[in-house]
Coordinates of C-alpha atoms in Angstrom, one line a residue:
M1197 CA -16.8 -5.1 -11.8
P1198 CA -13.1 -4.6 -10.9
K1199 CA -11.0 -7.7 -10.5
V1200 CA -9.7 -8.0 -7.0
I1201 CA -6.5 -9.4 -6.0
A1202 CA -5.4 -10.2 -2.5
V1203 CA -2.0 -9.2 -1.3
L1204 CA -1.4 -11.5 1.6
G1205 CA 1.7 -10.5 3.5
V1206 CA 1.9 -6.8 2.2
G1207 CA 4.8 -4.8 3.1
P1208 CA 6.4 -1.5 1.9
G1209 CA 8.9 -3.5 -1.0
L1210 CA 7.5 -6.1 -3.1
G1211 CA 3.8 -6.4 -1.9
L1212 CA 3.4 -3.0 -2.4
S1213 CA 4.7 -3.0 -5.9
I1214 CA 2.4 -5.8 -6.5
A1215 CA -0.5 -3.8 -5.4
R1216 CA 0.7 -0.9 -7.7
R1217 CA 1.2 -2.8 -10.7
F1218 CA -2.3 -4.7 -10.6
G1219 CA -4.0 -1.7 -9.1
R1220 CA -2.7 0.2 -12.7
E1221 CA -4.6 -2.0 -14.7
G1222 CA -8.0 -1.6 -13.0
F1223 CA -8.1 -4.4 -10.0
T1224 CA -9.0 -3.6 -6.6
T1225 CA -6.0 -4.2 -4.2
A1226 CA -6.8 -5.7 -0.9
L1227 CA -4.2 -5.4 1.3
V1228 CA -3.8 -7.9 4.3
S1229 CA -1.2 -7.4 6.9
R1230 CA -0.4 -8.8 10.6
T1231 CA -1.0 -4.9 11.9
D1232 CA -2.6 -2.2 10.6
A1233 CA 0.4 0.3 11.7
R1234 CA 1.1 1.1 7.8
H1235 CA -1.8 0.6 6.3
A1236 CA -2.7 4.4 6.2
T1237 CA 0.9 4.7 4.4
Y1238 CA 0.0 2.2 2.0
R1239 CA -3.2 3.5 1.0
T1240 CA -1.7 6.8 0.4
A1241 CA 1.2 5.2 -1.8
L1242 CA -1.6 3.6 -3.6
A1243 CA -3.7 7.0 -4.4
G1244 CA -5.8 6.6 -7.2
I1245 CA -6.3 2.7 -6.9
T1246 CA -9.1 1.0 -5.0
A1247 CA -6.7 -0.4 -1.9
P1248 CA -9.1 -1.6 1.1
T1249 CA -6.7 -2.7 3.8
Y1250 CA -7.2 -5.7 6.1
T1251 CA -5.1 -7.0 9.9
A1252 CA -5.1 -10.6 10.0
D1253 CA -2.1 -13.4 10.6
V1254 CA -2.3 -15.7 7.6
T1255 CA -0.1 -18.0 8.9
D1256 CA -3.4 -18.9 11.4
D1257 CA -6.0 -20.9 9.4
A1258 CA -9.1 -19.2 11.1
Q1259 CA -7.8 -15.5 10.4
L1260 CA -6.9 -16.6 6.8
R1261 CA -10.0 -18.1 5.8
A1262 CA -11.7 -14.9 7.7
V1263 CA -10.2 -12.4 6.2
L1264 CA -10.6 -13.8 2.6
A1265 CA -14.4 -14.0 3.3
R1266 CA -14.2 -10.2 4.5
I1267 CA -12.4 -9.3 1.4
T1268 CA -14.7 -11.3 -0.8
A1269 CA -18.0 -9.9 0.7
E1270 CA -16.6 -6.3 0.5
A1271 CA -14.2 -5.9 -2.5
G1272 CA -15.8 -8.7 -4.6
E1273 CA -14.7 -12.4 -5.7
I1274 CA -11.2 -12.8 -5.7
D1275 CA -9.5 -13.4 -9.1
T1276 CA -5.7 -13.5 -7.9
V1277 CA -4.2 -13.9 -4.7
Y1278 CA -0.5 -12.9 -4.2
F1279 CA 1.2 -14.8 -1.2
G1280 CA 4.8 -13.7 0.3
P1281 CA 5.7 -15.9 2.8
A1282 CA 5.6 -14.9 6.3
D1283 CA 8.8 -14.6 8.5
A1284 CA 9.8 -18.2 10.0
G1285 CA 10.2 -16.4 13.2
T1286 CA 13.1 -18.2 14.7
G1287 CA 15.9 -17.2 12.9
I1288 CA 18.6 -19.2 10.4
T1289 CA 20.0 -22.4 12.0
P1290 CA 22.8 -24.3 10.1
L1291 CA 21.9 -27.4 8.6
T1292 CA 24.8 -29.2 10.5
E1293 CA 23.0 -28.0 13.6
A1294 CA 19.4 -28.2 12.8
G1295 CA 17.0 -30.8 14.4
A1296 CA 13.6 -31.5 13.1
D1297 CA 11.7 -29.0 14.9
A1298 CA 14.0 -26.1 13.5
L1299 CA 12.9 -27.5 9.8
R1300 CA 9.4 -27.8 11.1
V1301 CA 8.8 -24.2 12.0
P1302 CA 9.6 -22.6 8.5
F1303 CA 7.1 -25.3 6.9
E1304 CA 4.5 -24.0 9.4
S1305 CA 4.9 -20.6 8.5
I1306 CA 5.3 -20.6 4.9
V1307 CA 4.4 -23.9 3.3
L1308 CA 1.2 -24.8 5.0
P1309 CA -0.2 -21.4 5.0
A1310 CA 0.4 -21.3 1.1
A1311 CA -1.4 -25.0 0.7
R1312 CA -4.4 -23.4 3.4
L1313 CA -4.6 -20.3 1.1
V1314 CA -4.8 -22.8 -2.4
E1315 CA -7.4 -24.6 -0.3
A1316 CA -9.4 -21.7 0.4
V1317 CA -9.9 -20.1 -3.0
L1318 CA -9.0 -22.8 -5.5
P1319 CA -12.2 -24.5 -5.8
R1320 CA -14.2 -21.4 -6.8
M1321 CA -11.7 -20.6 -9.7
L1322 CA -11.9 -24.0 -11.1
E1323 CA -15.9 -23.2 -11.1
R1324 CA -15.2 -20.3 -12.7
G1325 CA -12.4 -21.6 -14.8
S1326 CA -10.5 -18.7 -14.2
G1327 CA -7.8 -17.3 -11.5
S1328 CA -4.1 -16.9 -10.8
L1329 CA -2.1 -18.2 -7.8
L1330 CA 1.1 -16.1 -7.1
F1331 CA 3.8 -16.7 -4.7
A1332 CA 7.2 -15.3 -3.7
G1333 CA 9.9 -17.2 -2.1
G1334 CA 13.6 -17.5 -2.2
L1335 CA 16.4 -18.4 -4.0
S1336 CA 17.6 -21.3 -1.7
G1337 CA 14.3 -23.2 -2.8
K1338 CA 16.5 -23.8 -6.0
Y1339 CA 20.1 -23.7 -5.3
P1340 CA 22.2 -24.9 -2.4
M1341 CA 22.7 -21.8 -0.1
P1342 CA 24.2 -23.0 3.2
M1343 CA 23.9 -19.5 4.6
L1344 CA 20.0 -20.2 5.0
G1345 CA 20.2 -23.2 6.8
S1346 CA 17.0 -24.4 8.2
L1347 CA 14.8 -22.1 5.8
A1348 CA 16.2 -23.6 2.5
P1349 CA 14.0 -26.9 2.8
A1350 CA 10.8 -24.8 3.3
S1351 CA 11.7 -22.8 0.4
A1352 CA 12.3 -25.5 -1.7
A1353 CA 9.1 -27.4 -0.8
L1354 CA 7.0 -24.2 -1.6
R1355 CA 8.7 -24.0 -4.9
M1356 CA 7.9 -27.6 -5.8
Y1357 CA 4.5 -27.2 -4.4
V1358 CA 3.7 -24.0 -6.8
L1359 CA 5.7 -25.6 -9.7
T1360 CA 3.7 -29.2 -9.4
L1361 CA 0.2 -27.1 -9.2
H1362 CA 0.9 -24.9 -12.4
A1363 CA 1.2 -28.3 -14.1
A1364 CA -1.5 -29.6 -12.4
L1365 CA -3.7 -26.7 -13.3
R1366 CA -2.4 -26.5 -17.0
E1367 CA -5.8 -27.0 -18.8
T1368 CA -8.0 -25.6 -16.0
G1369 CA -8.0 -22.2 -16.9
V1370 CA -6.3 -21.3 -13.8
H1371 CA -2.9 -20.3 -13.5
A1372 CA -0.2 -21.1 -10.8
G1373 CA 3.2 -18.7 -10.7
M1374 CA 6.5 -18.5 -8.7
L1375 CA 8.6 -15.3 -8.2
T1376 CA 11.8 -16.9 -6.9
I1377 CA 13.8 -14.2 -5.5
G1378 CA 17.4 -14.1 -4.4
G1379 CA 18.6 -10.6 -3.0
L1380 CA 17.6 -7.9 -0.9
I1381 CA 14.5 -6.3 -2.4
E1382 CA 14.9 -2.5 -2.3
R1383 CA 12.4 -0.6 0.1
G1384 CA 11.4 -3.7 2.0
D1385 CA 11.9 -4.2 5.6
I1386 CA 14.8 -6.9 4.9
H1387 CA 16.5 -4.3 2.6
R1388 CA 16.3 -1.5 5.4
M1389 CA 17.3 -3.9 8.4
F1390 CA 20.2 -5.3 6.2
T1391 CA 21.6 -1.8 5.2
E1392 CA 21.1 -0.4 8.8
Q1393 CA 23.8 -2.7 10.2
D1394 CA 27.5 -3.5 8.5
H1395 CA 27.5 -7.4 8.1
G1396 CA 30.9 -7.4 6.6
F1397 CA 29.5 -8.6 3.2
T1398 CA 27.7 -7.3 0.0
V1399 CA 23.9 -9.0 -1.3
G1400 CA 22.5 -7.5 -4.1
T1401 CA 19.4 -5.6 -4.5
L1402 CA 16.2 -6.0 -6.8
D1403 CA 13.9 -3.3 -7.8
P1404 CA 10.3 -4.6 -6.8
D1405 CA 8.6 -2.8 -9.4
A1406 CA 10.4 -4.8 -12.0
I1407 CA 9.5 -8.0 -10.1
A1408 CA 5.9 -6.9 -10.1
D1409 CA 6.1 -6.3 -13.8
K1410 CA 7.2 -9.7 -14.3
A1411 CA 4.4 -11.0 -12.0
W1412 CA 1.8 -9.2 -14.1
S1413 CA 3.4 -10.9 -17.3
Q1414 CA 2.8 -14.0 -15.6
Y1415 CA -0.6 -13.4 -14.9
V1416 CA -1.4 -12.3 -18.7
E1417 CA 0.4 -14.7 -20.2
R1418 CA -0.4 -17.7 -17.9
D1419 CA 2.1 -19.9 -19.4
E1420 CA 4.9 -19.5 -17.1
A1421 CA 5.7 -21.3 -14.0
E1422 CA 8.6 -19.6 -12.5
A1423 CA 10.4 -16.5 -12.6
E1424 CA 13.9 -15.9 -11.2
F1425 CA 15.4 -13.0 -9.9
N1426 CA 19.1 -13.4 -8.8
A1427 CA 21.3 -11.0 -7.4
M1428 CA 23.3 -13.7 -5.3
A1429 CA 27.1 -13.0 -6.6
A1430 CA 27.9 -16.7 -5.5
V1431 CA 24.8 -18.5 -7.1

C-alpha cells in the first residue's frame, strides 16, 4: 500500500510542490486547505498522483483531528505530515508597538496548531518506529528582522520547537525537520499579491520545487534538522 503524506495548508506554491515531489515517489498526497475552491485545480496539477483533497481549518483542534482521522480512514495510515503555518490573520505590528495580544495571535495560529498536529500523529509514529514531521517557517525565526515585527516571536518559537523535537526523536526512527524560508515563494499566493503591487522595495524569490527537493532529502536522509532558504539580501 502506498505511503501517505498529509499536506496541511496546501497552496499553489510550496504545498503543491511538496505534494508533487512526494507523489513522484509513489506517495498518496492528501491535500488539506481551508476551502475547496482550488481543489480541482490542484488535482489537475497532480495528474498521475493519487491526491485526495480535504477541507479543514487546521488551526481549529477539532477540525484538525477530524481531517487526520478521515485521511487515515480513506487514504491509509499517515507516514508523513507537512505543515505550512497559517496566516496569522491580523497583519504585522512593529514590536515597538506590539502588546501581548499582538504576539498571542500568531502563536495561536502557527505554533499551537503545529503542536496539536504533533500531539495527534506522533504517538502512532513512535509505535511504528517510523514517520516524518516536516514544517515550514519564516527566516525571522532565526535572524532579527524588525520589518516582520509581531510575527517574529512565533516564527522563532516554531523553529525551536521543531529543532528540539528533532533532537528528542533522534533515536526513535521518527524524523522532524524544519524548512526555514526567507523570500517570496514563486507561484504562491503571497508572491502573487506582492508582485501585483509596488511596495517600493524588492524581495528575492525562491523556487518551491527546489525547496520540495530538499524536503524529500530530509525525509530520506533523516539526519538534518533544518534547511535554510535565504533570498533576503539584508540577512
